[in-house]
Short mmCIF file of C-alpha atoms and ligand atoms in Angstrom, two decimals:
data_model
loop_
_atom_site.label_atom_id
_atom_site.label_comp_id
_atom_site.label_asym_id
_atom_site.label_seq_id
_atom_site.Cartn_x
_atom_site.Cartn_y
_atom_site.Cartn_z
CA MET V 1451 77.32 -55.67 -107.20
CA LEU V 1452 79.63 -55.59 -104.20
CA LEU V 1453 82.41 -53.09 -103.80
CA ARG V 1454 85.45 -55.24 -103.11
CA ILE V 1455 88.91 -54.39 -101.87
CA PRO V 1456 90.82 -53.79 -105.06
CA TYR V 1457 94.44 -54.57 -105.80
CA THR V 1458 96.56 -52.79 -103.27
CA THR V 1459 99.89 -52.87 -105.05
CA PRO V 1460 100.72 -50.41 -107.83
CA LEU V 1461 99.89 -51.68 -111.30
CA PRO V 1462 102.64 -51.71 -113.95
CA SER V 1463 103.01 -48.75 -116.30
CA PHE V 1464 101.74 -48.98 -119.85
CA PRO V 1465 103.40 -47.76 -123.06
CA ALA V 1466 102.06 -44.45 -124.36
CA ILE V 1467 99.21 -44.44 -126.88
CA PRO V 1468 99.87 -43.10 -129.44
CA THR V 1469 103.54 -44.02 -129.10
CA THR V 1470 104.51 -40.38 -129.71
CA ALA V 1471 102.61 -39.19 -126.61
CA THR V 1472 105.54 -39.48 -124.23
CA SER V 1473 105.92 -35.79 -123.39
CA LEU V 1474 103.35 -33.59 -121.69
CA GLN V 1475 102.92 -31.56 -124.87
CA THR V 1476 102.32 -34.57 -127.12
CA ALA V 1477 99.98 -36.07 -124.52
CA ILE V 1478 97.99 -32.82 -124.55
CA THR V 1479 97.79 -32.92 -128.34
CA ALA V 1480 96.62 -36.53 -128.31
CA VAL V 1481 93.86 -35.78 -125.78
CA SER V 1482 92.83 -32.70 -127.79
CA ASN V 1483 92.53 -34.81 -130.94
CA PHE V 1484 90.48 -37.33 -129.03
CA LEU V 1485 88.04 -34.69 -127.75
CA LEU V 1486 87.82 -32.89 -131.09
CA ASN V 1487 86.67 -36.09 -132.72
CA THR V 1488 84.00 -37.21 -130.29
CA ARG V 1489 80.45 -35.98 -129.95
CA SER V 1490 79.69 -36.77 -126.36
CA THR V 1491 82.48 -37.86 -124.08
CA LEU V 1492 81.87 -39.25 -120.64
CA VAL V 1493 84.53 -38.39 -118.06
CA LEU V 1494 85.25 -40.98 -115.38
CA SER V 1495 87.43 -39.59 -112.59
CA GLY V 1496 89.23 -41.26 -109.70
CA ALA V 1497 91.29 -40.49 -106.60
CA GLY V 1498 94.31 -39.44 -108.68
CA ILE V 1499 92.74 -36.09 -109.54
CA SER V 1500 92.15 -35.16 -105.89
CA VAL V 1501 95.75 -35.77 -104.80
CA ALA V 1502 96.64 -32.19 -105.76
CA SER V 1503 93.88 -31.03 -103.39
CA GLY V 1504 95.68 -32.74 -100.53
CA LEU V 1505 93.69 -35.97 -100.37
CA PRO V 1506 95.75 -39.15 -100.45
CA ASP V 1507 94.94 -41.68 -103.14
CA TYR V 1508 95.05 -45.43 -102.74
CA ARG V 1509 97.76 -46.79 -105.00
CA GLY V 1510 99.94 -43.90 -106.18
CA PRO V 1511 103.53 -43.38 -104.96
CA GLN V 1512 102.10 -41.46 -101.98
CA GLY V 1513 99.00 -43.67 -101.83
CA THR V 1514 97.58 -45.02 -98.61
CA TYR V 1515 98.13 -48.64 -99.60
CA THR V 1516 101.71 -47.84 -100.57
CA LEU V 1517 102.71 -45.86 -97.48
CA ASN V 1518 100.63 -47.63 -94.87
CA LYS V 1519 100.67 -51.36 -95.46
CA GLU V 1520 98.47 -51.93 -92.42
CA TYR V 1521 95.71 -49.68 -93.71
CA ARG V 1522 92.42 -51.52 -94.02
CA PRO V 1523 89.28 -49.64 -94.91
CA ILE V 1524 86.12 -50.45 -93.00
CA PHE V 1525 83.83 -53.17 -94.30
CA TYR V 1526 80.11 -52.65 -94.61
CA GLY V 1527 79.23 -55.84 -92.72
CA ASP V 1528 81.42 -54.83 -89.78
CA PHE V 1529 79.87 -51.38 -89.64
CA VAL V 1530 76.33 -52.76 -89.67
CA HIS V 1531 76.81 -55.61 -87.22
CA LYS V 1532 79.48 -54.39 -84.82
CA ASP V 1533 78.90 -51.51 -82.44
CA ALA V 1534 82.63 -51.40 -81.68
CA MET V 1535 83.47 -50.94 -85.37
CA ARG V 1536 81.01 -48.07 -85.65
CA ARG V 1537 82.65 -46.37 -82.67
CA ARG V 1538 86.03 -46.86 -84.32
CA TYR V 1539 84.80 -45.59 -87.68
CA TRP V 1540 83.10 -42.49 -86.33
CA ALA V 1541 86.04 -41.64 -84.05
CA ARG V 1542 88.51 -41.69 -86.95
CA SER V 1543 86.08 -39.94 -89.24
CA PHE V 1544 85.38 -37.32 -86.54
CA LEU V 1545 89.09 -36.54 -86.28
CA GLY V 1546 89.51 -36.30 -90.04
CA TRP V 1547 86.38 -34.36 -90.95
CA LYS V 1548 87.82 -30.85 -90.57
CA GLY V 1549 90.53 -31.81 -93.03
CA VAL V 1550 87.92 -33.06 -95.50
CA GLU V 1551 85.82 -29.91 -95.15
CA ARG V 1552 88.83 -27.73 -95.92
CA VAL V 1553 89.73 -29.50 -99.16
CA ARG V 1554 89.20 -27.42 -102.30
CA PRO V 1555 89.02 -28.34 -106.00
CA ASN V 1556 92.24 -28.16 -108.02
CA LYS V 1557 92.91 -27.44 -111.69
CA ALA V 1558 91.78 -30.92 -112.75
CA HIS V 1559 88.29 -30.32 -111.32
CA VAL V 1560 88.21 -26.84 -112.83
CA ALA V 1561 89.27 -28.23 -116.22
CA VAL V 1562 86.57 -30.92 -116.19
CA GLY V 1563 83.96 -28.24 -115.44
CA ARG V 1564 85.25 -26.03 -118.25
CA LEU V 1565 85.23 -28.97 -120.66
CA TRP V 1566 81.61 -29.52 -119.74
CA GLU V 1567 80.70 -25.84 -120.07
CA GLY V 1568 82.39 -25.73 -123.45
CA GLY V 1569 80.54 -28.81 -124.63
CA TRP V 1570 83.63 -30.93 -125.14
CA ILE V 1571 82.35 -33.51 -122.70
CA GLY V 1572 78.75 -34.56 -122.15
CA GLY V 1573 78.86 -35.54 -118.50
CA ALA V 1574 80.86 -37.13 -115.73
CA ILE V 1575 80.99 -39.98 -113.28
CA THR V 1576 83.35 -39.93 -110.33
CA GLN V 1577 84.60 -42.61 -107.98
CA ASN V 1578 85.62 -39.87 -105.56
CA VAL V 1579 83.58 -39.20 -102.43
CA ASP V 1580 84.99 -35.69 -101.86
CA SER V 1581 82.32 -33.58 -103.69
CA LEU V 1582 85.09 -31.58 -105.40
CA HIS V 1583 83.57 -31.74 -108.90
CA THR V 1584 80.33 -30.31 -107.55
CA MET V 1585 82.16 -27.71 -105.48
CA SER V 1586 83.99 -26.60 -108.61
CA HIS V 1587 80.98 -26.68 -110.99
CA PRO V 1588 77.67 -26.98 -109.11
CA ASP V 1589 75.63 -27.04 -112.34
CA MET V 1590 77.46 -29.98 -113.87
CA PRO V 1591 75.45 -33.17 -113.41
CA ILE V 1592 77.66 -35.82 -111.87
CA THR V 1593 77.14 -39.42 -110.86
CA ASN V 1594 78.85 -40.10 -107.55
CA LEU V 1595 79.48 -43.79 -108.14
CA HIS V 1596 80.71 -44.46 -104.60
CA GLY V 1597 78.56 -41.95 -102.73
CA LEU V 1598 79.73 -38.94 -100.73
CA LEU V 1599 81.42 -38.15 -97.46
CA SER V 1600 79.45 -34.94 -97.05
CA THR V 1601 76.10 -36.63 -96.45
CA VAL V 1602 74.89 -39.34 -94.08
CA LEU V 1603 71.90 -41.62 -94.25
CA CYS V 1604 69.93 -43.85 -91.91
CA LEU V 1605 70.16 -47.50 -92.90
CA THR V 1606 66.61 -48.11 -91.64
CA CYS V 1607 64.46 -45.18 -92.83
CA HIS V 1608 66.93 -43.93 -95.49
CA THR V 1609 66.68 -40.33 -94.30
CA HIS V 1610 69.55 -38.34 -95.82
CA SER V 1611 71.15 -35.39 -94.08
CA GLU V 1612 74.25 -33.26 -94.22
CA ARG V 1613 77.36 -34.44 -92.45
CA SER V 1614 78.15 -31.10 -90.77
CA PRO V 1615 75.24 -31.14 -88.24
CA PHE V 1616 76.08 -34.77 -87.52
CA GLN V 1617 79.65 -33.70 -86.77
CA LYS V 1618 78.28 -31.14 -84.29
CA GLU V 1619 76.40 -33.96 -82.55
CA LEU V 1620 79.63 -35.97 -82.37
CA HIS V 1621 81.33 -32.96 -80.75
CA ARG V 1622 78.54 -32.67 -78.19
CA LEU V 1623 78.60 -36.38 -77.32
CA ASN V 1624 82.39 -36.60 -77.15
CA PRO V 1625 83.77 -33.55 -75.29
CA THR V 1626 87.08 -35.26 -74.48
CA TRP V 1627 87.58 -36.13 -78.13
CA SER V 1628 86.66 -32.60 -79.05
CA GLU V 1629 89.50 -31.36 -76.84
CA PHE V 1630 91.83 -33.96 -78.28
CA LEU V 1631 90.96 -32.76 -81.77
CA GLU V 1632 91.89 -29.20 -80.79
CA LYS V 1633 95.18 -30.44 -79.36
CA MET V 1634 95.85 -32.48 -82.47
CA ARG V 1635 95.34 -29.47 -84.69
CA SER V 1636 97.69 -27.33 -82.63
CA THR V 1637 100.33 -30.09 -82.65
CA PRO V 1638 101.31 -30.38 -86.30
CA ASP V 1639 103.93 -33.06 -85.68
CA MET V 1640 101.56 -35.49 -83.99
CA PRO V 1641 102.12 -38.87 -85.71
CA ILE V 1642 98.77 -39.21 -87.47
CA LYS V 1643 97.97 -41.18 -90.58
CA ARG V 1644 95.39 -39.79 -92.93
CA GLY V 1645 93.22 -42.21 -94.93
CA PRO V 1646 91.79 -41.57 -98.40
CA ASP V 1647 88.25 -41.35 -97.05
CA GLY V 1648 89.15 -38.51 -94.72
CA ASP V 1649 89.66 -40.72 -91.71
CA ILE V 1650 92.57 -40.29 -89.33
CA GLU V 1651 94.47 -42.89 -87.41
CA VAL V 1652 96.28 -41.84 -84.25
CA PRO V 1653 98.58 -44.57 -82.94
CA GLY V 1654 97.67 -45.74 -79.45
CA VAL V 1655 94.22 -44.15 -79.31
CA LYS V 1656 91.38 -46.37 -78.07
CA TYR V 1657 88.11 -45.94 -79.88
CA GLU V 1658 85.66 -47.91 -77.74
CA ASN V 1659 84.43 -44.94 -75.71
CA PHE V 1660 83.58 -42.79 -78.70
CA ARG V 1661 79.83 -42.13 -78.82
CA TYR V 1662 77.57 -41.67 -81.83
CA PRO V 1663 73.87 -40.82 -82.10
CA PRO V 1664 71.12 -42.95 -83.67
CA CYS V 1665 68.82 -41.61 -86.40
CA GLN V 1666 66.47 -39.11 -84.76
CA THR V 1667 63.59 -40.02 -87.10
CA CYS V 1668 63.77 -43.69 -86.18
CA LEU V 1669 64.22 -42.84 -82.50
CA LYS V 1670 60.86 -41.03 -82.52
CA ASN V 1671 59.15 -43.79 -84.50
CA SER V 1672 56.96 -45.90 -82.19
CA ILE V 1673 57.56 -48.97 -84.39
CA PHE V 1674 61.10 -49.09 -83.05
CA HIS V 1675 60.13 -48.41 -79.45
CA GLY V 1676 62.53 -50.20 -77.13
CA MET V 1677 64.72 -51.36 -80.00
CA ILE V 1678 67.02 -48.33 -79.99
CA ARG V 1679 68.64 -47.88 -76.60
CA ILE V 1680 70.20 -44.52 -75.84
CA ASP V 1681 72.13 -43.14 -72.89
CA ASN V 1682 71.27 -39.97 -70.94
CA ASP V 1683 72.87 -37.72 -73.57
CA GLY V 1684 71.09 -39.36 -76.49
CA ALA V 1685 74.03 -41.44 -77.73
CA MET V 1686 73.50 -44.99 -78.94
CA GLY V 1687 73.79 -47.40 -76.01
CA ARG V 1688 76.52 -49.99 -75.99
CA ILE V 1689 75.44 -53.09 -77.92
CA GLU V 1690 76.81 -56.53 -77.13
CA GLY V 1691 76.46 -59.22 -79.80
CA ASP V 1692 74.87 -58.40 -83.15
CA GLY V 1693 74.76 -54.63 -83.38
CA ASN V 1694 72.38 -54.50 -86.34
CA VAL V 1695 69.67 -52.38 -84.71
CA PRO V 1696 67.28 -49.84 -86.27
CA GLY V 1697 68.49 -46.26 -86.74
CA ILE V 1698 72.14 -46.78 -87.67
CA VAL V 1699 73.54 -43.69 -89.39
CA LYS V 1700 76.21 -44.21 -92.03
CA PRO V 1701 78.00 -41.87 -94.42
CA THR V 1702 76.52 -42.25 -97.89
CA LEU V 1703 79.89 -43.28 -99.32
CA VAL V 1704 79.92 -46.92 -100.38
CA PHE V 1705 81.97 -49.09 -98.04
CA PHE V 1706 83.93 -52.09 -99.19
CA GLY V 1707 81.63 -55.11 -99.13
CA GLU V 1708 78.60 -52.89 -99.73
CA ASN V 1709 76.33 -53.02 -102.76
CA LEU V 1710 76.24 -50.06 -105.08
CA ARG V 1711 72.75 -48.63 -105.08
CA ASP V 1712 70.81 -49.91 -108.06
CA GLU V 1713 69.74 -46.50 -109.32
CA ILE V 1714 73.34 -45.25 -109.24
CA LYS V 1715 74.52 -48.31 -111.13
CA LYS V 1716 71.81 -47.80 -113.75
CA GLU V 1717 72.51 -44.08 -114.02
CA ALA V 1718 76.20 -44.77 -114.62
CA GLU V 1719 75.46 -47.44 -117.22
CA GLY V 1720 73.00 -45.09 -118.92
CA LYS V 1721 75.71 -42.47 -119.24
CA VAL V 1722 78.12 -44.98 -120.76
CA ASP V 1723 75.45 -46.13 -123.21
CA ALA V 1724 74.60 -42.56 -124.24
CA ALA V 1725 78.22 -41.48 -124.67
CA ASP V 1726 80.28 -42.13 -127.77
CA SER V 1727 83.56 -42.17 -125.84
CA VAL V 1728 85.01 -42.31 -122.34
CA LEU V 1729 87.85 -40.24 -120.89
CA VAL V 1730 89.30 -41.76 -117.71
CA ILE V 1731 91.28 -39.37 -115.51
CA GLY V 1732 93.20 -40.17 -112.33
CA SER V 1733 91.93 -43.69 -111.94
CA SER V 1734 93.66 -47.05 -112.13
CA LEU V 1735 90.18 -48.62 -112.48
CA ALA V 1736 91.21 -50.99 -109.71
CA THR V 1737 87.68 -51.14 -108.33
CA TYR V 1738 85.49 -53.39 -110.43
CA SER V 1739 82.55 -50.96 -110.41
CA ALA V 1740 84.64 -48.44 -112.36
CA TRP V 1741 86.53 -50.91 -114.54
CA ARG V 1742 83.35 -52.54 -115.79
CA LEU V 1743 82.01 -49.18 -117.04
CA VAL V 1744 85.04 -48.73 -119.28
CA LYS V 1745 84.82 -52.37 -120.34
CA ARG V 1746 81.17 -51.77 -121.20
CA ALA V 1747 82.10 -48.80 -123.38
CA LYS V 1748 84.84 -50.81 -125.10
CA ASP V 1749 82.45 -53.71 -125.71
CA GLN V 1750 80.11 -51.23 -127.41
CA GLY V 1751 82.95 -50.23 -129.72
CA LYS V 1752 83.40 -46.83 -128.10
CA LYS V 1753 86.62 -44.89 -127.94
CA VAL V 1754 88.58 -44.64 -124.71
CA ALA V 1755 91.26 -42.25 -123.49
CA ILE V 1756 93.06 -42.79 -120.18
CA VAL V 1757 95.14 -40.17 -118.39
CA ASN V 1758 96.57 -41.69 -115.24
CA LEU V 1759 99.87 -41.66 -113.40
CA GLY V 1760 100.60 -45.37 -113.08
CA GLY V 1761 99.08 -48.54 -114.47
CA VAL V 1762 95.44 -49.38 -115.06
CA ARG V 1763 93.71 -52.64 -114.27
CA GLY V 1764 93.49 -55.05 -117.22
CA GLU V 1765 94.18 -52.34 -119.74
CA ASP V 1766 95.92 -54.61 -122.26
CA ALA V 1767 92.46 -55.80 -123.23
CA PHE V 1768 91.37 -52.25 -124.09
CA TRP V 1769 94.01 -51.85 -126.79
CA ASP V 1770 94.55 -55.40 -127.99
CA ASP V 1771 94.74 -56.16 -131.70
CA GLY V 1772 93.63 -59.75 -131.12
CA GLU V 1773 97.19 -61.05 -131.06
CA GLY V 1774 98.30 -59.69 -127.72
CA LYS V 1775 99.74 -56.46 -129.10
CA VAL V 1776 98.52 -52.87 -129.00
CA ALA V 1777 96.57 -52.35 -132.22
CA ALA V 1778 98.30 -50.24 -134.87
CA LYS V 1779 95.46 -47.71 -135.07
CA TYR V 1780 96.16 -46.80 -131.45
CA ARG V 1781 99.95 -46.97 -131.58
CA LEU V 1782 100.35 -45.07 -134.81
CA GLY V 1783 97.34 -42.77 -134.52
CA ASP V 1784 97.18 -39.16 -133.36
CA GLY V 1785 94.93 -39.77 -130.36
CA THR V 1786 91.66 -39.67 -132.30
CA ASP V 1787 90.96 -43.38 -131.76
CA GLY V 1788 92.34 -43.70 -128.25
CA VAL V 1789 94.84 -42.28 -125.78
CA ARG V 1790 96.82 -43.76 -122.92
CA VAL V 1791 99.19 -41.35 -121.20
CA GLU V 1792 100.84 -41.12 -117.79
CA PHE V 1793 100.76 -37.48 -116.83
CA ASP V 1794 98.97 -35.38 -114.25
CA ALA V 1795 95.35 -35.10 -115.39
CA GLY V 1796 95.16 -31.43 -114.39
CA ASP V 1797 98.17 -30.54 -116.57
CA VAL V 1798 96.87 -32.52 -119.54
CA LEU V 1799 93.29 -31.22 -119.39
CA GLU V 1800 94.35 -27.62 -118.87
CA GLY V 1801 96.64 -27.86 -121.90
CA ALA V 1802 93.94 -29.55 -123.98
CA LEU V 1803 91.45 -26.83 -123.04
CA ASN V 1804 93.78 -24.16 -124.37
CA ILE V 1805 93.87 -25.93 -127.73
CA LEU V 1806 90.15 -26.67 -127.81
CA GLU V 1807 89.16 -23.14 -126.89
CA ARG V 1808 91.50 -21.71 -129.48
CA ILE V 1809 90.43 -23.77 -132.48
CA ASP V 1810 86.99 -24.98 -131.47
CA GLY V 1811 85.76 -22.28 -129.10
CA LYS V 1812 82.89 -20.95 -131.18
CA ARG V 1813 81.19 -24.27 -131.60
CA ALA V 1814 78.55 -23.75 -128.95
CA ASN V 1815 76.22 -26.22 -130.63
CA ARG V 1816 78.77 -28.92 -129.98
CA LYS V 1817 77.25 -29.60 -126.60
CA VAL V 1818 75.50 -32.94 -126.52
CA PRO V 1819 74.59 -33.61 -122.90
CA LEU V 1820 74.42 -37.29 -122.09
CA ASN V 1821 70.94 -37.15 -120.63
CA SER V 1822 69.47 -35.94 -123.91
CA LEU V 1823 71.75 -37.61 -126.38
CA GLY V 1824 69.82 -38.57 -129.47
CA ALA V 1825 67.22 -35.83 -129.01
CA ASN V 1826 69.33 -32.89 -130.04
CA ARG V 1827 72.23 -34.60 -131.63
CA ARG V 1828 73.71 -32.50 -134.38
CA ASP V 1829 75.83 -33.47 -137.24
CA ILE V 1830 79.10 -32.03 -136.20
CA GLU V 1831 81.90 -31.53 -138.58
CA LEU V 1832 84.87 -33.28 -137.07
CA ARG V 1833 88.38 -32.18 -137.61
CA GLU V 1834 91.85 -33.11 -136.68
CA ILE V 1835 94.76 -31.02 -135.63
CA GLU V 1836 98.40 -31.57 -136.37
CA MET V 1837 100.40 -33.57 -133.88
CA TYR V 1838 103.29 -31.76 -132.31
CA GLY V 1839 106.58 -33.54 -132.80
CA PRO V 1840 107.51 -36.04 -130.10
ZN1 ZN T 755 66.09 -43.59 -89.50
#
């Protein structure tokens, strides 16, 4: 399955489900009802929840696609085959890395971790490449659907390593850029554009002289002798023509035009299959890889709740009564059967946690982790709480 460039324009808003959930308080109640009446909820998070941490999202009002119409993310094929594109990618990524490293989890990440600790959710999948869920709750198992910025891998020998030492190498190989980076950081009004993957665009800067190293494991491997050319400092030599040589290092995040790794795809599908419900937070599901997971859950008759500022791809189909209208059980329900609200996910989850901890806090045996669902599943008495007035 290829990761394709998703819709770049904002999707239209959707009426609240249930129809009473138009205020933050009623949205919180609806989400609480949803979580109180599920046994093992899978959370699927997207860029929207990291906006409060200072990372731009793609399609929101402040999203990269909205503010910077020229923004085009890098394509996998270009990165693999074009030396010049790799120089461009690593230069922009080099400039943006400090900003990525500094980013910290916000209340949405904290709330997801607390929901997991409390047993109100069974696990999580994220489309985000920022590691913020793991930073917030290192013990919570998470499927990083689109990989991570914080690790790099060799496309030939598949050696994984941390990004930070790689960044040090980039500093060493690019002293002029290193100085420029310092200058950039001490000049806050420099006209830079920050991308959602932590890259930075500086108008007028030429990228072709940026240098990057090849994979050190492949470089030492006699099989590739003579196939990886390096300069005196150990940087990859300039490659004319097809640049697909052994030892190319790439961040583990999935580029557009790149296939999702099979084991990640299977892991994500396994979590959907094991869950009895899905809670989407901060995602418009514009990328197919995320949308199809929710579709899969829906096709299995599972319950879905969506908390996202702005529209969601093809969501009419999730709530349809067969005649093109939102089904009455969703519209007129209390959130138990499904929720669709447009509020900040951090606000909603924090509010829901307060309710859950108050009325459901002692139910430690509620926890049904997705990787062992079926083995220790308990018959849990489900209950509903009163809706607050609209
Ligand atoms: Zn290698």
